[in-house]
């Protein structure tokens, strides 16, 4: 579980198991970003003499995933430890395409286990097809979160477009109202002022839709 200022992306599986005598052997884990912003991830490997990572850091875009190979190169005795995957929120400046780290948002741990024999308690480190983004049948939290994130984004866009239409319509109606009637029934605010407010709100919502990632 993450210890962080905010929610962190997901890793799957949370435990990888090897056995003494079968090394070198390679397993794969998935890092999944269900959030609407890009993430920089860094994998801390405190056991370079025991295992090797195919990728130690990289950029993970919104609603995307990456697979990393973990190879147990040498294990002479039973062992238990953990790898830590740290996450940083990042952005790109207006004049640069290079990602810039903004904020540390947390980490996830992957338990690393080396068993002495196959007779010990069986541990599963499979199930990677379930890590597909947006899959309704996936069993990991990350896959469901991506689906919910995409659905929520679509709902937000549709509702914002509806509000833009309503504000534009309200502004048009206000412009057509007689100022004398408006002053008598509403007060000191003029129809033109109400129309400007409605058009401004519509413009703000439209900009928000266009910049929504």
mmCIF file with all atom_site columns, C-alpha atoms in Angstrom:
data_model
loop_
_atom_site.group_PDB
_atom_site.id
_atom_site.type_symbol
_atom_site.label_atom_id
_atom_site.label_alt_id
_atom_site.label_comp_id
_atom_site.label_asym_id
_atom_site.label_entity_id
_atom_site.label_seq_id
_atom_site.pdbx_PDB_ins_code
_atom_site.Cartn_x
_atom_site.Cartn_y
_atom_site.Cartn_z
_atom_site.occupancy
_atom_site.B_iso_or_equiv
_atom_site.pdbx_formal_charge
_atom_site.auth_seq_id
_atom_site.auth_comp_id
_atom_site.auth_asym_id
_atom_site.auth_atom_id
_atom_site.pdbx_PDB_model_num
ATOM 1   C CA . UNK A 1 1   ? 0.000   0.000   0.000   1.00 0.00 ? 1   UNK A CA 1
ATOM 2   C CA . UNK A 1 2   ? 1.257   3.501   -0.720  1.00 0.00 ? 2   UNK A CA 1
ATOM 3   C CA . UNK A 1 3   ? 2.488   5.925   1.881   1.00 0.00 ? 3   UNK A CA 1
ATOM 4   C CA . UNK A 1 4   ? 2.086   9.224   0.081   1.00 0.00 ? 4   UNK A CA 1
ATOM 5   C CA . UNK A 1 5   ? 0.485   12.687  -0.066  1.00 0.00 ? 5   UNK A CA 1
ATOM 6   C CA . UNK A 1 6   ? -2.075  11.304  -2.532  1.00 0.00 ? 6   UNK A CA 1
ATOM 7   C CA . UNK A 1 7   ? -3.134  8.197   -4.456  1.00 0.00 ? 7   UNK A CA 1
ATOM 8   C CA . UNK A 1 8   ? -0.449  6.368   -6.417  1.00 0.00 ? 8   UNK A CA 1
ATOM 9   C CA . UNK A 1 9   ? -0.670  4.218   -9.566  1.00 0.00 ? 9   UNK A CA 1
ATOM 10  C CA . UNK A 1 10  ? -0.912  0.441   -9.276  1.00 0.00 ? 10  UNK A CA 1
ATOM 11  C CA . UNK A 1 11  ? 1.509   -2.448  -9.673  1.00 0.00 ? 11  UNK A CA 1
ATOM 12  C CA . UNK A 1 12  ? 0.541   -6.053  -10.386 1.00 0.00 ? 12  UNK A CA 1
ATOM 13  C CA . UNK A 1 13  ? 1.281   -8.552  -9.026  1.00 0.00 ? 13  UNK A CA 1
ATOM 14  C CA . UNK A 1 14  ? 2.183   -7.331  -5.552  1.00 0.00 ? 14  UNK A CA 1
ATOM 15  C CA . UNK A 1 15  ? 4.374   -10.411 -4.997  1.00 0.00 ? 15  UNK A CA 1
ATOM 16  C CA . UNK A 1 16  ? 6.881   -12.214 -7.224  1.00 0.00 ? 16  UNK A CA 1
ATOM 17  C CA . UNK A 1 17  ? 8.134   -15.675 -6.291  1.00 0.00 ? 17  UNK A CA 1
ATOM 18  C CA . UNK A 1 18  ? 11.240  -17.576 -7.381  1.00 0.00 ? 18  UNK A CA 1
ATOM 19  C CA . UNK A 1 19  ? 12.747  -20.862 -6.173  1.00 0.00 ? 19  UNK A CA 1
ATOM 20  C CA . UNK A 1 20  ? 16.299  -21.737 -5.258  1.00 0.00 ? 20  UNK A CA 1
ATOM 21  C CA . UNK A 1 21  ? 17.865  -23.759 -8.064  1.00 0.00 ? 21  UNK A CA 1
ATOM 22  C CA . UNK A 1 22  ? 15.721  -22.464 -10.922 1.00 0.00 ? 22  UNK A CA 1
ATOM 23  C CA . UNK A 1 23  ? 17.588  -19.187 -11.383 1.00 0.00 ? 23  UNK A CA 1
ATOM 24  C CA . UNK A 1 24  ? 18.180  -17.438 -13.647 1.00 0.00 ? 24  UNK A CA 1
ATOM 25  C CA . UNK A 1 25  ? 14.459  -16.979 -14.232 1.00 0.00 ? 25  UNK A CA 1
ATOM 26  C CA . UNK A 1 26  ? 12.431  -13.997 -15.415 1.00 0.00 ? 26  UNK A CA 1
ATOM 27  C CA . UNK A 1 27  ? 9.016   -12.830 -14.223 1.00 0.00 ? 27  UNK A CA 1
ATOM 28  C CA . UNK A 1 28  ? 7.046   -9.776  -15.344 1.00 0.00 ? 28  UNK A CA 1
ATOM 29  C CA . UNK A 1 29  ? 5.121   -7.147  -13.412 1.00 0.00 ? 29  UNK A CA 1
ATOM 30  C CA . UNK A 1 30  ? 2.862   -4.379  -14.656 1.00 0.00 ? 30  UNK A CA 1
ATOM 31  C CA . UNK A 1 31  ? 2.795   -0.697  -13.655 1.00 0.00 ? 31  UNK A CA 1
ATOM 32  C CA . UNK A 1 32  ? -0.566  0.913   -14.413 1.00 0.00 ? 32  UNK A CA 1
ATOM 33  C CA . UNK A 1 33  ? -1.423  4.629   -14.396 1.00 0.00 ? 33  UNK A CA 1
ATOM 34  C CA . UNK A 1 34  ? -5.224  5.174   -14.167 1.00 0.00 ? 34  UNK A CA 1
ATOM 35  C CA . UNK A 1 35  ? -4.956  8.922   -13.615 1.00 0.00 ? 35  UNK A CA 1
ATOM 36  C CA . UNK A 1 36  ? -5.515  11.787  -16.112 1.00 0.00 ? 36  UNK A CA 1
ATOM 37  C CA . UNK A 1 37  ? -1.942  13.087  -15.742 1.00 0.00 ? 37  UNK A CA 1
ATOM 38  C CA . UNK A 1 38  ? 1.431   11.659  -16.769 1.00 0.00 ? 38  UNK A CA 1
ATOM 39  C CA . UNK A 1 39  ? 3.569   9.889   -14.183 1.00 0.00 ? 39  UNK A CA 1
ATOM 40  C CA . UNK A 1 40  ? 7.306   9.326   -13.859 1.00 0.00 ? 40  UNK A CA 1
ATOM 41  C CA . UNK A 1 41  ? 8.096   6.043   -12.106 1.00 0.00 ? 41  UNK A CA 1
ATOM 42  C CA . UNK A 1 42  ? 11.370  4.876   -10.570 1.00 0.00 ? 42  UNK A CA 1
ATOM 43  C CA . UNK A 1 43  ? 12.023  1.317   -9.366  1.00 0.00 ? 43  UNK A CA 1
ATOM 44  C CA . UNK A 1 44  ? 14.425  1.014   -6.438  1.00 0.00 ? 44  UNK A CA 1
ATOM 45  C CA . UNK A 1 45  ? 16.320  -2.292  -6.526  1.00 0.00 ? 45  UNK A CA 1
ATOM 46  C CA . UNK A 1 46  ? 18.277  -2.836  -3.289  1.00 0.00 ? 46  UNK A CA 1
ATOM 47  C CA . UNK A 1 47  ? 19.340  -6.344  -4.392  1.00 0.00 ? 47  UNK A CA 1
ATOM 48  C CA . UNK A 1 48  ? 21.452  -5.905  -7.554  1.00 0.00 ? 48  UNK A CA 1
ATOM 49  C CA . UNK A 1 49  ? 23.359  -9.134  -6.782  1.00 0.00 ? 49  UNK A CA 1
ATOM 50  C CA . UNK A 1 50  ? 20.131  -11.161 -6.695  1.00 0.00 ? 50  UNK A CA 1
ATOM 51  C CA . UNK A 1 51  ? 17.845  -9.671  -9.332  1.00 0.00 ? 51  UNK A CA 1
ATOM 52  C CA . UNK A 1 52  ? 18.013  -7.521  -12.452 1.00 0.00 ? 52  UNK A CA 1
ATOM 53  C CA . UNK A 1 53  ? 15.367  -5.116  -13.836 1.00 0.00 ? 53  UNK A CA 1
ATOM 54  C CA . UNK A 1 54  ? 14.794  -4.573  -17.561 1.00 0.00 ? 54  UNK A CA 1
ATOM 55  C CA . UNK A 1 55  ? 13.656  -0.996  -16.820 1.00 0.00 ? 55  UNK A CA 1
ATOM 56  C CA . UNK A 1 56  ? 14.321  1.099   -13.725 1.00 0.00 ? 56  UNK A CA 1
ATOM 57  C CA . UNK A 1 57  ? 12.543  4.341   -14.578 1.00 0.00 ? 57  UNK A CA 1
ATOM 58  C CA . UNK A 1 58  ? 10.393  5.889   -17.269 1.00 0.00 ? 58  UNK A CA 1
ATOM 59  C CA . UNK A 1 59  ? 7.422   8.041   -18.246 1.00 0.00 ? 59  UNK A CA 1
ATOM 60  C CA . UNK A 1 60  ? 3.974   6.484   -17.860 1.00 0.00 ? 60  UNK A CA 1
ATOM 61  C CA . UNK A 1 61  ? 1.267   8.374   -19.710 1.00 0.00 ? 61  UNK A CA 1
ATOM 62  C CA . UNK A 1 62  ? -2.325  8.814   -18.600 1.00 0.00 ? 62  UNK A CA 1
ATOM 63  C CA . UNK A 1 63  ? -4.456  5.623   -18.594 1.00 0.00 ? 63  UNK A CA 1
ATOM 64  C CA . UNK A 1 64  ? -1.508  3.567   -19.781 1.00 0.00 ? 64  UNK A CA 1
ATOM 65  C CA . UNK A 1 65  ? 0.673   0.731   -18.518 1.00 0.00 ? 65  UNK A CA 1
ATOM 66  C CA . UNK A 1 66  ? 4.168   -0.657  -18.864 1.00 0.00 ? 66  UNK A CA 1
ATOM 67  C CA . UNK A 1 67  ? 5.553   -4.170  -18.328 1.00 0.00 ? 67  UNK A CA 1
ATOM 68  C CA . UNK A 1 68  ? 8.895   -4.617  -16.573 1.00 0.00 ? 68  UNK A CA 1
ATOM 69  C CA . UNK A 1 69  ? 10.905  -7.845  -16.510 1.00 0.00 ? 69  UNK A CA 1
ATOM 70  C CA . UNK A 1 70  ? 12.485  -8.933  -13.229 1.00 0.00 ? 70  UNK A CA 1
ATOM 71  C CA . UNK A 1 71  ? 15.193  -11.585 -13.554 1.00 0.00 ? 71  UNK A CA 1
ATOM 72  C CA . UNK A 1 72  ? 16.431  -13.544 -10.553 1.00 0.00 ? 72  UNK A CA 1
ATOM 73  C CA . UNK A 1 73  ? 20.090  -13.996 -11.464 1.00 0.00 ? 73  UNK A CA 1
ATOM 74  C CA . UNK A 1 74  ? 21.409  -15.703 -8.344  1.00 0.00 ? 74  UNK A CA 1
ATOM 75  C CA . UNK A 1 75  ? 19.752  -17.153 -5.245  1.00 0.00 ? 75  UNK A CA 1
ATOM 76  C CA . UNK A 1 76  ? 21.676  -19.621 -3.093  1.00 0.00 ? 76  UNK A CA 1
ATOM 77  C CA . UNK A 1 77  ? 19.272  -19.563 -0.129  1.00 0.00 ? 77  UNK A CA 1
ATOM 78  C CA . UNK A 1 78  ? 15.669  -18.628 0.741   1.00 0.00 ? 78  UNK A CA 1
ATOM 79  C CA . UNK A 1 79  ? 15.133  -14.900 0.756   1.00 0.00 ? 79  UNK A CA 1
ATOM 80  C CA . UNK A 1 80  ? 12.394  -12.317 1.305   1.00 0.00 ? 80  UNK A CA 1
ATOM 81  C CA . UNK A 1 81  ? 12.565  -8.638  0.458   1.00 0.00 ? 81  UNK A CA 1
ATOM 82  C CA . UNK A 1 82  ? 10.762  -5.954  -1.488  1.00 0.00 ? 82  UNK A CA 1
ATOM 83  C CA . UNK A 1 83  ? 11.168  -3.618  -4.434  1.00 0.00 ? 83  UNK A CA 1
ATOM 84  C CA . UNK A 1 84  ? 9.802   -0.094  -4.194  1.00 0.00 ? 84  UNK A CA 1
ATOM 85  C CA . UNK A 1 85  ? 8.245   1.701   -7.168  1.00 0.00 ? 85  UNK A CA 1
ATOM 86  C CA . UNK A 1 86  ? 8.134   5.473   -6.565  1.00 0.00 ? 86  UNK A CA 1
ATOM 87  C CA . UNK A 1 87  ? 5.837   7.794   -8.513  1.00 0.00 ? 87  UNK A CA 1
ATOM 88  C CA . UNK A 1 88  ? 6.131   11.472  -9.415  1.00 0.00 ? 88  UNK A CA 1
ATOM 89  C CA . UNK A 1 89  ? 3.547   13.676  -11.101 1.00 0.00 ? 89  UNK A CA 1
ATOM 90  C CA . UNK A 1 90  ? 5.068   15.422  -14.104 1.00 0.00 ? 90  UNK A CA 1
ATOM 91  C CA . UNK A 1 91  ? 4.212   18.070  -16.682 1.00 0.00 ? 91  UNK A CA 1
ATOM 92  C CA . UNK A 1 92  ? 5.619   19.588  -19.841 1.00 0.00 ? 92  UNK A CA 1
ATOM 93  C CA . UNK A 1 93  ? 6.446   23.265  -20.191 1.00 0.00 ? 93  UNK A CA 1
ATOM 94  C CA . UNK A 1 94  ? 5.024   25.334  -23.031 1.00 0.00 ? 94  UNK A CA 1
ATOM 95  C CA . UNK A 1 95  ? 8.377   25.470  -24.852 1.00 0.00 ? 95  UNK A CA 1
ATOM 96  C CA . UNK A 1 96  ? 9.745   22.014  -24.043 1.00 0.00 ? 96  UNK A CA 1
ATOM 97  C CA . UNK A 1 97  ? 8.721   18.458  -24.782 1.00 0.00 ? 97  UNK A CA 1
ATOM 98  C CA . UNK A 1 98  ? 10.781  17.032  -21.937 1.00 0.00 ? 98  UNK A CA 1
ATOM 99  C CA . UNK A 1 99  ? 8.764   15.968  -18.870 1.00 0.00 ? 99  UNK A CA 1
ATOM 100 C CA . UNK A 1 100 ? 9.466   17.874  -15.672 1.00 0.00 ? 100 UNK A CA 1
ATOM 101 C CA . UNK A 1 101 ? 8.969   16.346  -12.244 1.00 0.00 ? 101 UNK A CA 1
ATOM 102 C CA . UNK A 1 102 ? 6.352   18.269  -10.291 1.00 0.00 ? 102 UNK A CA 1
ATOM 103 C CA . UNK A 1 103 ? 5.455   16.374  -7.149  1.00 0.00 ? 103 UNK A CA 1
ATOM 104 C CA . UNK A 1 104 ? 6.167   13.098  -5.380  1.00 0.00 ? 104 UNK A CA 1
ATOM 105 C CA . UNK A 1 105 ? 2.846   11.281  -5.040  1.00 0.00 ? 105 UNK A CA 1
ATOM 106 C CA . UNK A 1 106 ? 3.741   7.979   -3.380  1.00 0.00 ? 106 UNK A CA 1
ATOM 107 C CA . UNK A 1 107 ? 5.027   4.473   -3.899  1.00 0.00 ? 107 UNK A CA 1
ATOM 108 C CA . UNK A 1 108 ? 4.013   0.829   -4.224  1.00 0.00 ? 108 UNK A CA 1
ATOM 109 C CA . UNK A 1 109 ? 5.935   -2.181  -2.976  1.00 0.00 ? 109 UNK A CA 1
ATOM 110 C CA . UNK A 1 110 ? 6.440   -5.518  -4.707  1.00 0.00 ? 110 UNK A CA 1
ATOM 111 C CA . UNK A 1 111 ? 7.293   -8.367  -2.367  1.00 0.00 ? 111 UNK A CA 1
ATOM 112 C CA . UNK A 1 112 ? 10.199  -10.473 -3.610  1.00 0.00 ? 112 UNK A CA 1
ATOM 113 C CA . UNK A 1 113 ? 10.320  -14.078 -2.362  1.00 0.00 ? 113 UNK A CA 1
ATOM 114 C CA . UNK A 1 114 ? 12.812  -16.870 -3.052  1.00 0.00 ? 114 UNK A CA 1
ATOM 115 C CA . UNK A 1 115 ? 11.606  -20.269 -1.773  1.00 0.00 ? 115 UNK A CA 1
ATOM 116 C CA . UNK A 1 116 ? 13.839  -23.164 -0.827  1.00 0.00 ? 116 UNK A CA 1
ATOM 117 C CA . UNK A 1 117 ? 11.669  -25.822 -2.513  1.00 0.00 ? 117 UNK A CA 1
ATOM 118 C CA . UNK A 1 118 ? 8.390   -26.367 -4.322  1.00 0.00 ? 118 UNK A CA 1
ATOM 119 C CA . UNK A 1 119 ? 6.920   -28.046 -1.218  1.00 0.00 ? 119 UNK A CA 1
ATOM 120 C CA . UNK A 1 120 ? 6.614   -24.764 0.657   1.00 0.00 ? 120 UNK A CA 1
ATOM 121 C CA . UNK A 1 121 ? 3.426   -22.743 0.654   1.00 0.00 ? 121 UNK A CA 1
ATOM 122 C CA . UNK A 1 122 ? 2.401   -22.155 -2.952  1.00 0.00 ? 122 UNK A CA 1
ATOM 123 C CA . UNK A 1 123 ? 2.452   -18.533 -4.016  1.00 0.00 ? 123 UNK A CA 1
ATOM 124 C CA . UNK A 1 124 ? 1.019   -17.275 -7.277  1.00 0.00 ? 124 UNK A CA 1
ATOM 125 C CA . UNK A 1 125 ? 2.796   -14.639 -9.325  1.00 0.00 ? 125 UNK A CA 1
ATOM 126 C CA . UNK A 1 126 ? 0.749   -14.946 -12.524 1.00 0.00 ? 126 UNK A CA 1
ATOM 127 C CA . UNK A 1 127 ? -2.322  -13.297 -13.971 1.00 0.00 ? 127 UNK A CA 1
ATOM 128 C CA . UNK A 1 128 ? -0.765  -10.557 -16.090 1.00 0.00 ? 128 UNK A CA 1
ATOM 129 C CA . UNK A 1 129 ? -3.464  -10.614 -18.844 1.00 0.00 ? 129 UNK A CA 1
ATOM 130 C CA . UNK A 1 130 ? -5.818  -9.189  -16.221 1.00 0.00 ? 130 UNK A CA 1
ATOM 131 C CA . UNK A 1 131 ? -3.784  -5.979  -16.222 1.00 0.00 ? 131 UNK A CA 1
ATOM 132 C CA . UNK A 1 132 ? -5.333  -4.646  -19.425 1.00 0.00 ? 132 UNK A CA 1
ATOM 133 C CA . UNK A 1 133 ? -6.472  -1.042  -19.041 1.00 0.00 ? 133 UNK A CA 1
ATOM 134 C CA . UNK A 1 134 ? -10.216 -0.543  -18.871 1.00 0.00 ? 134 UNK A CA 1
ATOM 135 C CA . UNK A 1 135 ? -11.062 -4.253  -18.713 1.00 0.00 ? 135 UNK A CA 1
ATOM 136 C CA . UNK A 1 136 ? -14.301 -4.890  -16.850 1.00 0.00 ? 136 UNK A CA 1
ATOM 137 C CA . UNK A 1 137 ? -13.248 -8.459  -16.068 1.00 0.00 ? 137 UNK A CA 1
ATOM 138 C CA . UNK A 1 138 ? -9.793  -7.602  -14.653 1.00 0.00 ? 138 UNK A CA 1
ATOM 139 C CA . UNK A 1 139 ? -9.292  -8.477  -11.008 1.00 0.00 ? 139 UNK A CA 1
ATOM 140 C CA . UNK A 1 140 ? -6.698  -5.845  -10.153 1.00 0.00 ? 140 UNK A CA 1
ATOM 141 C CA . UNK A 1 141 ? -7.840  -2.424  -8.899  1.00 0.00 ? 141 UNK A CA 1
ATOM 142 C CA . UNK A 1 142 ? -5.883  -0.569  -11.576 1.00 0.00 ? 142 UNK A CA 1
ATOM 143 C CA . UNK A 1 143 ? -7.742  -2.052  -14.544 1.00 0.00 ? 143 UNK A CA 1
ATOM 144 C CA . UNK A 1 144 ? -11.118 -1.108  -13.072 1.00 0.00 ? 144 UNK A CA 1
ATOM 145 C CA . UNK A 1 145 ? -9.893  2.344   -12.148 1.00 0.00 ? 145 UNK A CA 1
ATOM 146 C CA . UNK A 1 146 ? -8.943  3.061   -15.765 1.00 0.00 ? 146 UNK A CA 1
ATOM 147 C CA . UNK A 1 147 ? -12.428 2.080   -16.912 1.00 0.00 ? 147 UNK A CA 1
ATOM 148 C CA . UNK A 1 148 ? -14.023 4.281   -14.274 1.00 0.00 ? 148 UNK A CA 1
ATOM 149 C CA . UNK A 1 149 ? -11.653 7.115   -15.142 1.00 0.00 ? 149 UNK A CA 1
ATOM 150 C CA . UNK A 1 150 ? -12.526 6.968   -18.854 1.00 0.00 ? 150 UNK A CA 1
ATOM 151 C CA . UNK A 1 151 ? -16.270 6.775   -18.146 1.00 0.00 ? 151 UNK A CA 1
ATOM 152 C CA . UNK A 1 152 ? -16.045 9.676   -15.714 1.00 0.00 ? 152 UNK A CA 1
ATOM 153 C CA . UNK A 1 153 ? -14.131 11.746  -18.266 1.00 0.00 ? 153 UNK A CA 1
ATOM 154 C CA . UNK A 1 154 ? -16.773 11.128  -20.950 1.00 0.00 ? 154 UNK A CA 1
ATOM 155 C CA . UNK A 1 155 ? -19.559 12.066  -18.525 1.00 0.00 ? 155 UNK A CA 1
ATOM 156 C CA . UNK A 1 156 ? -17.696 15.236  -17.549 1.00 0.00 ? 156 UNK A CA 1
ATOM 157 C CA . UNK A 1 157 ? -17.301 16.274  -21.202 1.00 0.00 ? 157 UNK A CA 1
ATOM 158 C CA . UNK A 1 158 ? -20.961 15.605  -22.062 1.00 0.00 ? 158 UNK A CA 1
ATOM 159 C CA . UNK A 1 159 ? -22.260 17.447  -18.989 1.00 0.00 ? 159 UNK A CA 1
ATOM 160 C CA . UNK A 1 160 ? -19.927 20.397  -19.652 1.00 0.00 ? 160 UNK A CA 1
ATOM 161 C CA . UNK A 1 161 ? -21.114 20.632  -23.269 1.00 0.00 ? 161 UNK A CA 1
ATOM 162 C CA . UNK A 1 162 ? -24.715 20.645  -22.053 1.00 0.00 ? 162 UNK A CA 1
ATOM 163 C CA . UNK A 1 163 ? -23.909 23.499  -19.659 1.00 0.00 ? 163 UNK A CA 1
ATOM 164 C CA . UNK A 1 164 ? -22.165 25.432  -22.446 1.00 0.00 ? 164 UNK A CA 1
ATOM 165 C CA . UNK A 1 165 ? -25.308 25.130  -24.580 1.00 0.00 ? 165 UNK A CA 1
ATOM 166 C CA . UNK A 1 166 ? -27.528 26.254  -21.687 1.00 0.00 ? 166 UNK A CA 1
ATOM 167 C CA . UNK A 1 167 ? -25.345 29.277  -20.933 1.00 0.00 ? 167 UNK A CA 1
ATOM 168 C CA . UNK A 1 168 ? -25.286 30.304  -24.602 1.00 0.00 ? 168 UNK A CA 1
ATOM 169 C CA . UNK A 1 169 ? -29.049 29.924  -24.824 1.00 0.00 ? 169 UNK A CA 1
ATOM 170 C CA . UNK A 1 170 ? -29.526 31.927  -21.618 1.00 0.00 ? 170 UNK A CA 1
ATOM 171 C CA . UNK A 1 171 ? -27.281 34.695  -22.933 1.00 0.00 ? 171 UNK A CA 1
ATOM 172 C CA . UNK A 1 172 ? -29.240 34.844  -26.184 1.00 0.00 ? 172 UNK A CA 1
ATOM 173 C CA . UNK A 1 173 ? -32.560 35.002  -24.307 1.00 0.00 ? 173 UNK A CA 1
ATOM 174 C CA . UNK A 1 174 ? -31.270 37.770  -22.017 1.00 0.00 ? 174 UNK A CA 1
ATOM 175 C CA . UNK A 1 175 ? -30.280 39.848  -25.042 1.00 0.00 ? 175 UNK A CA 1
ATOM 176 C CA . UNK A 1 176 ? -33.824 39.589  -26.398 1.00 0.00 ? 176 UNK A CA 1
ATOM 177 C CA . UNK A 1 177 ? -35.558 40.731  -23.192 1.00 0.00 ? 177 UNK A CA 1
ATOM 178 C CA . UNK A 1 178 ? -36.871 44.300  -23.061 1.00 0.00 ? 178 UNK A CA 1
ATOM 179 C CA . UNK A 1 179 ? -34.712 46.379  -20.697 1.00 0.00 ? 179 UNK A CA 1
ATOM 180 C CA . UNK A 1 180 ? -37.725 48.172  -19.163 1.00 0.00 ? 180 UNK A CA 1
ATOM 181 C CA . UNK A 1 181 ? -39.453 44.893  -18.337 1.00 0.00 ? 181 UNK A CA 1
ATOM 182 C CA . UNK A 1 182 ? -36.174 43.477  -17.015 1.00 0.00 ? 182 UNK A CA 1
ATOM 183 C CA . UNK A 1 183 ? -35.566 46.492  -14.746 1.00 0.00 ? 183 UNK A CA 1
ATOM 184 C CA . UNK A 1 184 ? -39.144 46.340  -13.429 1.00 0.00 ? 184 UNK A CA 1
ATOM 185 C CA . UNK A 1 185 ? -39.149 42.616  -12.655 1.00 0.00 ? 185 UNK A CA 1
ATOM 186 C CA . UNK A 1 186 ? -35.511 41.789  -11.921 1.00 0.00 ? 186 UNK A CA 1
ATOM 187 C CA . UNK A 1 187 ? -33.836 44.920  -10.580 1.00 0.00 ? 187 UNK A CA 1
ATOM 188 C CA . UNK A 1 188 ? -30.806 47.043  -11.370 1.00 0.00 ? 188 UNK A CA 1
ATOM 189 C CA . UNK A 1 189 ? -29.007 44.356  -13.405 1.00 0.00 ? 189 UNK A CA 1
ATOM 190 C CA . UNK A 1 190 ? -29.399 44.889  -17.153 1.00 0.00 ? 190 UNK A CA 1
ATOM 191 C CA . UNK A 1 191 ? -30.155 42.109  -19.666 1.00 0.00 ? 191 UNK A CA 1
ATOM 192 C CA . UNK A 1 192 ? -26.832 42.845  -21.367 1.00 0.00 ? 192 UNK A CA 1
ATOM 193 C CA . UNK A 1 193 ? -24.945 42.208  -18.099 1.00 0.00 ? 193 UNK A CA 1
ATOM 194 C CA . UNK A 1 194 ? -26.709 38.866  -17.617 1.00 0.00 ? 194 UNK A CA 1
ATOM 195 C CA . UNK A 1 195 ? -25.927 37.916  -21.213 1.00 0.00 ? 195 UNK A CA 1
ATOM 196 C CA . UNK A 1 196 ? -22.226 38.764  -20.756 1.00 0.00 ? 196 UNK A CA 1
ATOM 197 C CA . UNK A 1 197 ? -22.089 36.628  -17.590 1.00 0.00 ? 197 UNK A CA 1
ATOM 198 C CA . UNK A 1 198 ? -23.705 33.679  -19.392 1.00 0.00 ? 198 UNK A CA 1
ATOM 199 C CA . UNK A 1 199 ? -21.377 33.974  -22.403 1.00 0.00 ? 199 UNK A CA 1
ATOM 200 C CA . UNK A 1 200 ? -18.347 34.225  -20.102 1.00 0.00 ? 200 UNK A CA 1
ATOM 201 C CA . UNK A 1 201 ? -19.328 31.073  -18.210 1.00 0.00 ? 201 UNK A CA 1
ATOM 202 C CA . UNK A 1 202 ? -19.887 29.261  -21.511 1.00 0.00 ? 202 UNK A CA 1
ATOM 203 C CA . UNK A 1 203 ? -16.430 30.337  -22.720 1.00 0.00 ? 203 UNK A CA 1
ATOM 204 C CA . UNK A 1 204 ? -14.748 29.181  -19.481 1.00 0.00 ? 204 UNK A CA 1
ATOM 205 C CA . UNK A 1 205 ? -16.434 25.771  -19.720 1.00 0.00 ? 205 UNK A CA 1
ATOM 206 C CA . UNK A 1 206 ? -15.473 25.445  -23.381 1.00 0.00 ? 206 UNK A CA 1
ATOM 207 C CA . UNK A 1 207 ? -11.820 26.175  -22.590 1.00 0.00 ? 207 UNK A CA 1
ATOM 208 C CA . UNK A 1 208 ? -11.955 23.586  -19.808 1.00 0.00 ? 208 UNK A CA 1
ATOM 209 C CA . UNK A 1 209 ? -13.328 20.978  -22.230 1.00 0.00 ? 209 UNK A CA 1
ATOM 210 C CA . UNK A 1 210 ? -10.628 21.732  -24.807 1.00 0.00 ? 210 UNK A CA 1
ATOM 211 C CA . UNK A 1 211 ? -7.849  21.421  -22.207 1.00 0.00 ? 211 UNK A CA 1
ATOM 212 C CA . UNK A 1 212 ? -9.275  18.287  -20.564 1.00 0.00 ? 212 UNK A CA 1
ATOM 213 C CA . UNK A 1 213 ? -6.895  15.366  -21.103 1.00 0.00 ? 213 UNK A CA 1
#
